[in-house]
Short mmCIF file of C-alpha atoms in Angstrom, two decimals:
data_model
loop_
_atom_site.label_atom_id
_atom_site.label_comp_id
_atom_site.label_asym_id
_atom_site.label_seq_id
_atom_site.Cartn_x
_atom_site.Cartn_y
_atom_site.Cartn_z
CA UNK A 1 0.00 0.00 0.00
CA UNK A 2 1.21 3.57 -0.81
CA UNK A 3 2.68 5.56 1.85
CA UNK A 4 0.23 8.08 1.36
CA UNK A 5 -2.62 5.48 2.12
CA UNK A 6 -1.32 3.63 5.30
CA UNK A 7 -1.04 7.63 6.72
CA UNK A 8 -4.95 8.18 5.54
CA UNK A 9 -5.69 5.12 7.24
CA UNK A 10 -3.51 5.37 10.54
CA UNK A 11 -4.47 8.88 11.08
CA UNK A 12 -8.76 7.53 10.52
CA UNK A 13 -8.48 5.49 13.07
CA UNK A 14 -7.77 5.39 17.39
CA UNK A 15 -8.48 1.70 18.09
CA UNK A 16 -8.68 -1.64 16.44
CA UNK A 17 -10.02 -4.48 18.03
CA UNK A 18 -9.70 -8.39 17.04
CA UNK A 19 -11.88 -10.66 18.34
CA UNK A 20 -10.34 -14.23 19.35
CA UNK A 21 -12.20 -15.78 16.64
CA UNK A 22 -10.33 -13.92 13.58
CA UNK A 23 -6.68 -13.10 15.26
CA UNK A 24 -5.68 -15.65 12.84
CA UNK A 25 -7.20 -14.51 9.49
CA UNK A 26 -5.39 -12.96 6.81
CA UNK A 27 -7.16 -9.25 7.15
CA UNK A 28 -6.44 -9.73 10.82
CA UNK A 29 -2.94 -10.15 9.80
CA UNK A 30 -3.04 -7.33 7.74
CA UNK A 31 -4.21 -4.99 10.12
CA UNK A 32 -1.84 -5.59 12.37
CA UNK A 33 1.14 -5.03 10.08
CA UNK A 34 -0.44 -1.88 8.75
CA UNK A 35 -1.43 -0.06 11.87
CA UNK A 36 0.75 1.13 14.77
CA UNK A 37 0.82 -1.77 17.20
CA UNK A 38 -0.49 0.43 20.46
CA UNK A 39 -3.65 1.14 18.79
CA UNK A 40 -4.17 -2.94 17.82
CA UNK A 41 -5.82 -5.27 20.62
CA UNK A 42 -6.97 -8.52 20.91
CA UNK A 43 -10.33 -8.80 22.37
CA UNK A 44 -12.83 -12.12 23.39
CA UNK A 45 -16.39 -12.88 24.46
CA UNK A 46 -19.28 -9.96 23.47
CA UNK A 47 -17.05 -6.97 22.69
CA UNK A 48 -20.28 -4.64 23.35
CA UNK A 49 -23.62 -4.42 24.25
CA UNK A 50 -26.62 -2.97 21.94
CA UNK A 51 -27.69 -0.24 24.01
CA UNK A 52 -29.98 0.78 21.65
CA UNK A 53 -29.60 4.53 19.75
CA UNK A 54 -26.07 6.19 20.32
CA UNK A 55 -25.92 9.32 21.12
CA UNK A 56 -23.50 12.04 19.20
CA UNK A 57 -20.89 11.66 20.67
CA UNK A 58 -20.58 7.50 20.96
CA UNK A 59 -21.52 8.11 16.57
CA UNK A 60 -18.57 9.85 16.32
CA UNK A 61 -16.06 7.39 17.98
CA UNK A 62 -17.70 4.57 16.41
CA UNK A 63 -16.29 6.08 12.79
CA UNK A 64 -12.59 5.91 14.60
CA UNK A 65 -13.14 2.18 15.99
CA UNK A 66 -12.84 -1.10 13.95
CA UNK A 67 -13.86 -4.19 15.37
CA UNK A 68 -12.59 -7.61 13.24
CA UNK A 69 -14.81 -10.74 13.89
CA UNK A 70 -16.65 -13.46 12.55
CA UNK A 71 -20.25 -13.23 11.53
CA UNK A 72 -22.81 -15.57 12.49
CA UNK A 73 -25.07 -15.73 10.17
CA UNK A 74 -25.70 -15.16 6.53
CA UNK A 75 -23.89 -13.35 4.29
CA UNK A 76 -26.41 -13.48 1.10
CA UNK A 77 -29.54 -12.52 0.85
CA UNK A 78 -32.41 -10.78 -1.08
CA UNK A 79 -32.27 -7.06 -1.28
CA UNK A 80 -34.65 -5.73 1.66
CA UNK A 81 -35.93 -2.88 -0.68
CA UNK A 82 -38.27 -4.89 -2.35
CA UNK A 83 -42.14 -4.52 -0.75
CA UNK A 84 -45.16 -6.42 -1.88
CA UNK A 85 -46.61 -4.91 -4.95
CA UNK A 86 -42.82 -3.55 -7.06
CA UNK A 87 -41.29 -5.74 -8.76
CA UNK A 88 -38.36 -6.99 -7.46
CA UNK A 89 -34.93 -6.05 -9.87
CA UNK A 90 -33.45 -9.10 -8.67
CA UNK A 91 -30.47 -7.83 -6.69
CA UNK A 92 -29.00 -9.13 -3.59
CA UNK A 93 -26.42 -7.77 -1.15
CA UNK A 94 -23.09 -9.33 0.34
CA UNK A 95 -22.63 -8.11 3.59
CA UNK A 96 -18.81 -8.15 4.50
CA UNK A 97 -19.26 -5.35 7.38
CA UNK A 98 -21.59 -3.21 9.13
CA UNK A 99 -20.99 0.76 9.67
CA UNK A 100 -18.91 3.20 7.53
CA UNK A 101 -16.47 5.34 7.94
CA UNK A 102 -17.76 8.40 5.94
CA UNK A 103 -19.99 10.47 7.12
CA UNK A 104 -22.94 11.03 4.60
CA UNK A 105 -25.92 13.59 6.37
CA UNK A 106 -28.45 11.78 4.37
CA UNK A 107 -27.33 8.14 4.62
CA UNK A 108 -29.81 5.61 6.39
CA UNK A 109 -26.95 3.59 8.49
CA UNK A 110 -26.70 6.93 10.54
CA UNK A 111 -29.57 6.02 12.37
CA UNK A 112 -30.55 2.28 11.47
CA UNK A 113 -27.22 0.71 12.89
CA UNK A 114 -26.49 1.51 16.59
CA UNK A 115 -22.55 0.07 17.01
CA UNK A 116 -19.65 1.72 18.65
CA UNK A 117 -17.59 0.23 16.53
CA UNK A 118 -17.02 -0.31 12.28
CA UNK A 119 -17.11 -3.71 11.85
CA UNK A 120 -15.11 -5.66 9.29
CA UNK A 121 -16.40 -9.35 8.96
CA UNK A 122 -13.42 -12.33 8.94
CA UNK A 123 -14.71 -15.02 7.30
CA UNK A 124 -15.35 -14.07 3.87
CA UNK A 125 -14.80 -17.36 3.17
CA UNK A 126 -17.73 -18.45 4.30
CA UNK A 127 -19.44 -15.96 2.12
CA UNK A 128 -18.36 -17.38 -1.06
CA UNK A 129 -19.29 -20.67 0.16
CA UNK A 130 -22.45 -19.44 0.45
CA UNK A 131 -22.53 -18.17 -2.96
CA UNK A 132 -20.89 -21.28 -4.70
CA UNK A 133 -23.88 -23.19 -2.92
CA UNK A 134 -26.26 -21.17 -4.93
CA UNK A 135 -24.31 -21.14 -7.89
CA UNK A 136 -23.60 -25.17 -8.51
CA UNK A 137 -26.93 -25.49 -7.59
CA UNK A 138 -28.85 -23.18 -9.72
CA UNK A 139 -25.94 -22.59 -12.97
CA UNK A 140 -28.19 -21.14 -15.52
CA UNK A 141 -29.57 -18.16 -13.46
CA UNK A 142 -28.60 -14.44 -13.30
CA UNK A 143 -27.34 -12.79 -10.40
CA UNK A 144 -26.35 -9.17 -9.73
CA UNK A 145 -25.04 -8.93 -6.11
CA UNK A 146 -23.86 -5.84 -4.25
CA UNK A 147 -21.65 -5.42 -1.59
CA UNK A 148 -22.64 -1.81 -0.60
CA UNK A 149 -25.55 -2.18 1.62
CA UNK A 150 -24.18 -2.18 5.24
CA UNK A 151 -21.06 -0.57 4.32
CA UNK A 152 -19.23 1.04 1.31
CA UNK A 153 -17.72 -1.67 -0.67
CA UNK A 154 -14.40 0.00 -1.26
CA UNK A 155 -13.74 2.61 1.48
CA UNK A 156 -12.07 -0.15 3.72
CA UNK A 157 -10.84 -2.28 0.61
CA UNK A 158 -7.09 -0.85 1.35
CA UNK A 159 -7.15 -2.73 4.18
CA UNK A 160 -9.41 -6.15 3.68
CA UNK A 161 -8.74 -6.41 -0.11
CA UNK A 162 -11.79 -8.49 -0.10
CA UNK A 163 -12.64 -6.92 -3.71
CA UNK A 164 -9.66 -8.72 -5.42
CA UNK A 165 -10.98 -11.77 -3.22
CA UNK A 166 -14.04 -11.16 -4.82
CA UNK A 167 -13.00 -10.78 -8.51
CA UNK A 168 -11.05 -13.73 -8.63
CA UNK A 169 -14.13 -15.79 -6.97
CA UNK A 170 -16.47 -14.34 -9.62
CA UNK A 171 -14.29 -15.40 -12.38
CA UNK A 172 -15.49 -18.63 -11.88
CA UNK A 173 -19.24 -17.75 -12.06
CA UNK A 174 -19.47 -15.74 -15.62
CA UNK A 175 -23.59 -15.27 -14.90
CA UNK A 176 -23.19 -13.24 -11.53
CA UNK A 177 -22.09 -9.80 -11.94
CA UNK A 178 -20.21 -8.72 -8.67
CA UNK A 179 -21.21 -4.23 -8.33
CA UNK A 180 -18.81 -2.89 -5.79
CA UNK A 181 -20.59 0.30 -4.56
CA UNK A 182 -18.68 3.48 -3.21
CA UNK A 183 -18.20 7.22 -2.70
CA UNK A 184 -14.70 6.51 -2.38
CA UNK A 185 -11.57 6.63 -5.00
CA UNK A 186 -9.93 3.39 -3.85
CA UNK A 187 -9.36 1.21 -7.02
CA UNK A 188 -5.80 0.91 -7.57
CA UNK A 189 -5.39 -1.81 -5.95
CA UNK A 190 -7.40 -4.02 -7.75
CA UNK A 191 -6.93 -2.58 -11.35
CA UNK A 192 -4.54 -5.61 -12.29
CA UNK A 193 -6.93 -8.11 -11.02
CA UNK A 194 -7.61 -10.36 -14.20
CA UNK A 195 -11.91 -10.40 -13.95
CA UNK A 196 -14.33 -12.68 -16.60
CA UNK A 197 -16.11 -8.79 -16.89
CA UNK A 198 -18.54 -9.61 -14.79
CA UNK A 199 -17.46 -6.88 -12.47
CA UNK A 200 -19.38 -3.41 -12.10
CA UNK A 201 -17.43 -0.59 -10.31
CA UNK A 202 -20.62 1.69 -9.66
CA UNK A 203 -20.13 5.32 -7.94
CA UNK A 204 -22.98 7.15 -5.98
CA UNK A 205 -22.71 10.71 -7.53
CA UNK A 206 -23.79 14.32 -6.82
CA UNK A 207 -22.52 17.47 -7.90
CA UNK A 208 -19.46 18.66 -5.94
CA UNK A 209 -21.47 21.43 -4.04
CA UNK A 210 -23.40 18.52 -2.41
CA UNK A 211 -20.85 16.28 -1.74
CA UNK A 212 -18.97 19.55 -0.10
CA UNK A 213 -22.10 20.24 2.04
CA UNK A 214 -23.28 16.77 2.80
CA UNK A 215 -21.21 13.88 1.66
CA UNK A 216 -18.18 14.19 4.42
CA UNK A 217 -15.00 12.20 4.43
CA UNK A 218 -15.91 11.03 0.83
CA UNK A 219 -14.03 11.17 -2.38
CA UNK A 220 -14.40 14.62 -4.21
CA UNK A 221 -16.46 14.17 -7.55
CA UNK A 222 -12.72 14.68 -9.75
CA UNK A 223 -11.50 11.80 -7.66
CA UNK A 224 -15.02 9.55 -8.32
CA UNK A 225 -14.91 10.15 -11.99
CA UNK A 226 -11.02 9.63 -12.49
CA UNK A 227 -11.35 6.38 -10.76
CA UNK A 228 -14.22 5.26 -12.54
CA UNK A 229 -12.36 6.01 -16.02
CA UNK A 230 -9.22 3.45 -14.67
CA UNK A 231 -11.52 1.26 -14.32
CA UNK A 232 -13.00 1.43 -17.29
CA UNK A 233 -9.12 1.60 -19.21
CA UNK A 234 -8.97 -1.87 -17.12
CA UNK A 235 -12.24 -3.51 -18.81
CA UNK A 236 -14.16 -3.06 -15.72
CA UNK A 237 -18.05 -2.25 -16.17
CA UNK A 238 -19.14 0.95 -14.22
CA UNK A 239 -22.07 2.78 -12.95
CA UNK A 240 -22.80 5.94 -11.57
CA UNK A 241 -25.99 5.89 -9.25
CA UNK A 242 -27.60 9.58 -8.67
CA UNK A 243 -28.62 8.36 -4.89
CA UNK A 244 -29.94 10.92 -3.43
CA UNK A 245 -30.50 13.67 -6.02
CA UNK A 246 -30.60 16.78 -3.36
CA UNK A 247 -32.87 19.74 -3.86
CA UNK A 248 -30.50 23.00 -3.45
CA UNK A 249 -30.20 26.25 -5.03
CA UNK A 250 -28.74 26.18 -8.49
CA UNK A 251 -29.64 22.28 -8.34
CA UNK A 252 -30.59 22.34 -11.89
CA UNK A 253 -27.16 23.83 -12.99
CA UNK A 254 -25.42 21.83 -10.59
CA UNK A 255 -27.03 18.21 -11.88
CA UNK A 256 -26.37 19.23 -15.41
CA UNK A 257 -22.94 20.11 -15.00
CA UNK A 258 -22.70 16.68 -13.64
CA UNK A 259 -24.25 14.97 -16.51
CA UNK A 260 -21.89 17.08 -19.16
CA UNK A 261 -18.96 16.04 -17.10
CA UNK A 262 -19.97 12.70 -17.25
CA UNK A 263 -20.78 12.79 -20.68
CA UNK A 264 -17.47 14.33 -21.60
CA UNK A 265 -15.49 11.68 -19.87
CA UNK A 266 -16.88 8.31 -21.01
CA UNK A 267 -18.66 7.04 -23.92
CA UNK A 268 -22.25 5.88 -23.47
CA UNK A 269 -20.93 2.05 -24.20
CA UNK A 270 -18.21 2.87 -21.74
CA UNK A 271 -21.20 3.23 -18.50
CA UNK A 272 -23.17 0.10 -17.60
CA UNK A 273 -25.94 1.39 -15.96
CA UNK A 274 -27.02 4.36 -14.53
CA UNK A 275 -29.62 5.28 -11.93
#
């Protein structure tokens, strides 16, 4: 990892905890040889109690904690969005942590999950076996899973590399496409990765005046949009998803800057999908 990112990451964070059950797991290992050692412990039994809502000040320590451990149950599942009566797009979610470490006004998990602590999941392993289940068992369907829904798929990928994991896993299952959802600009570590393109690197988007205003600790729009065009030099699908569009003076001058900046960079077979 760059210089530059170990700092970003050393200076994020005051304390890492390892639970018992993952001190011997290669992004425990990691971890430990990327941050200083004082801030590193190892931890056992129920790290923490849910208390129910935090209040501002717990919130803001839980962005500077990280707490590795195992997760107990499933890793796969149906999007929640889907109510009775819409039809259902077919995408599920890959949950490989809870909590994130940017700090979004707008974004649900600032009030739906109540932890003191970011939490990365160990046993990603477990995960795929839960996917390859699926997979030899149903070959001929179409899957389009996300990894975004608890926690930004990328903004902790420094440290896990559970997207390069990922791609290599999803080589082996052409039909799945893998979307790794984030606000963040971390991609060059995964740009070699050889993929089966089956791999969507999809950005949530907003002119810069809202991500100045409201998206904090998040990549700046120049820094989105030049990582999304590496990946696409690197055959990797991508998507840009405008999620929230915020109502703001100027928003109509704002949103179609965006779009002629978008426009501008990539060529319309060059974008996957947008929303």
């Amino acid at each position: 990892m760059e210089e530059r990112l170990i700092q970003h990451f050393e200076d994020s964070f005051d304390r890492i905890l390892i639970h018992d059950d993952s001190w011997d797991t290669p992004v425990a290992d990691r971890i430990r040889k990327l941050f200083s050692i004082q801030k590193v412990q190892r931890t056992s039994g129920k790290v923490y109690e849910n208390s129910g809502t935090l209040t501002a000040e717990e919130f803001n320590k839980s962005k500077r904690q990280i707490l590795v451990t195992k997760h107990k149950g499933s890793f796969f599942k149906r999007c929640p969005g889907a109510k009775p009566g819409l039809v259902c797009c077919n995408y599920f979610v890959l949950n490989l942590g809870l909590q994130c470490n940017m700090n979004c006004s707008y974004c649900y998990l600032q009030s739906y999950i109540n932890t003191p602590y970011l939490t990365i999941y160990s046993n990603i392993d477990d995960a795929k076996n839960e996917i390859k289940e699926i997979a030899d068992q149903y070959p001929n369907l179409h899957y389009r899973v996300g990894t975004g829904e608890t926690i930004d798929s990328l903004s902790m990928d420094p440290i896990t590399h559970y997207s390069k994991d990922l791609i290599a896993f999803f080589k082996n299952y052409p039909n799945w496409i893998l979307e790794l959802k984030t606000k963040s600009s971390f991609v060059d570590h995964f740009l070699n990765e050889s993929h089966a393109g089956n791999v969507l690197v999809s950005w949530s988007i907003n002119p810069q005046y809202v991500i100045s205003k409201e998206e904090h600790g998040t990549a700046s729009l120049e820094e989105r949009l030049s990582s999304a065009k590496k990946c696409v030099d690197r055959g990797f699908k991508i998507a840009f998803h405008f999620d929230p569009m915020i109502f703001h003076e100027n928003w109509k001058e704002n949103y179609g800057d965006l779009i002629d900046q978008i426009q501008n960079r990539f060529q319309p077979s060059e974008v996957d999908l947008i929303t």
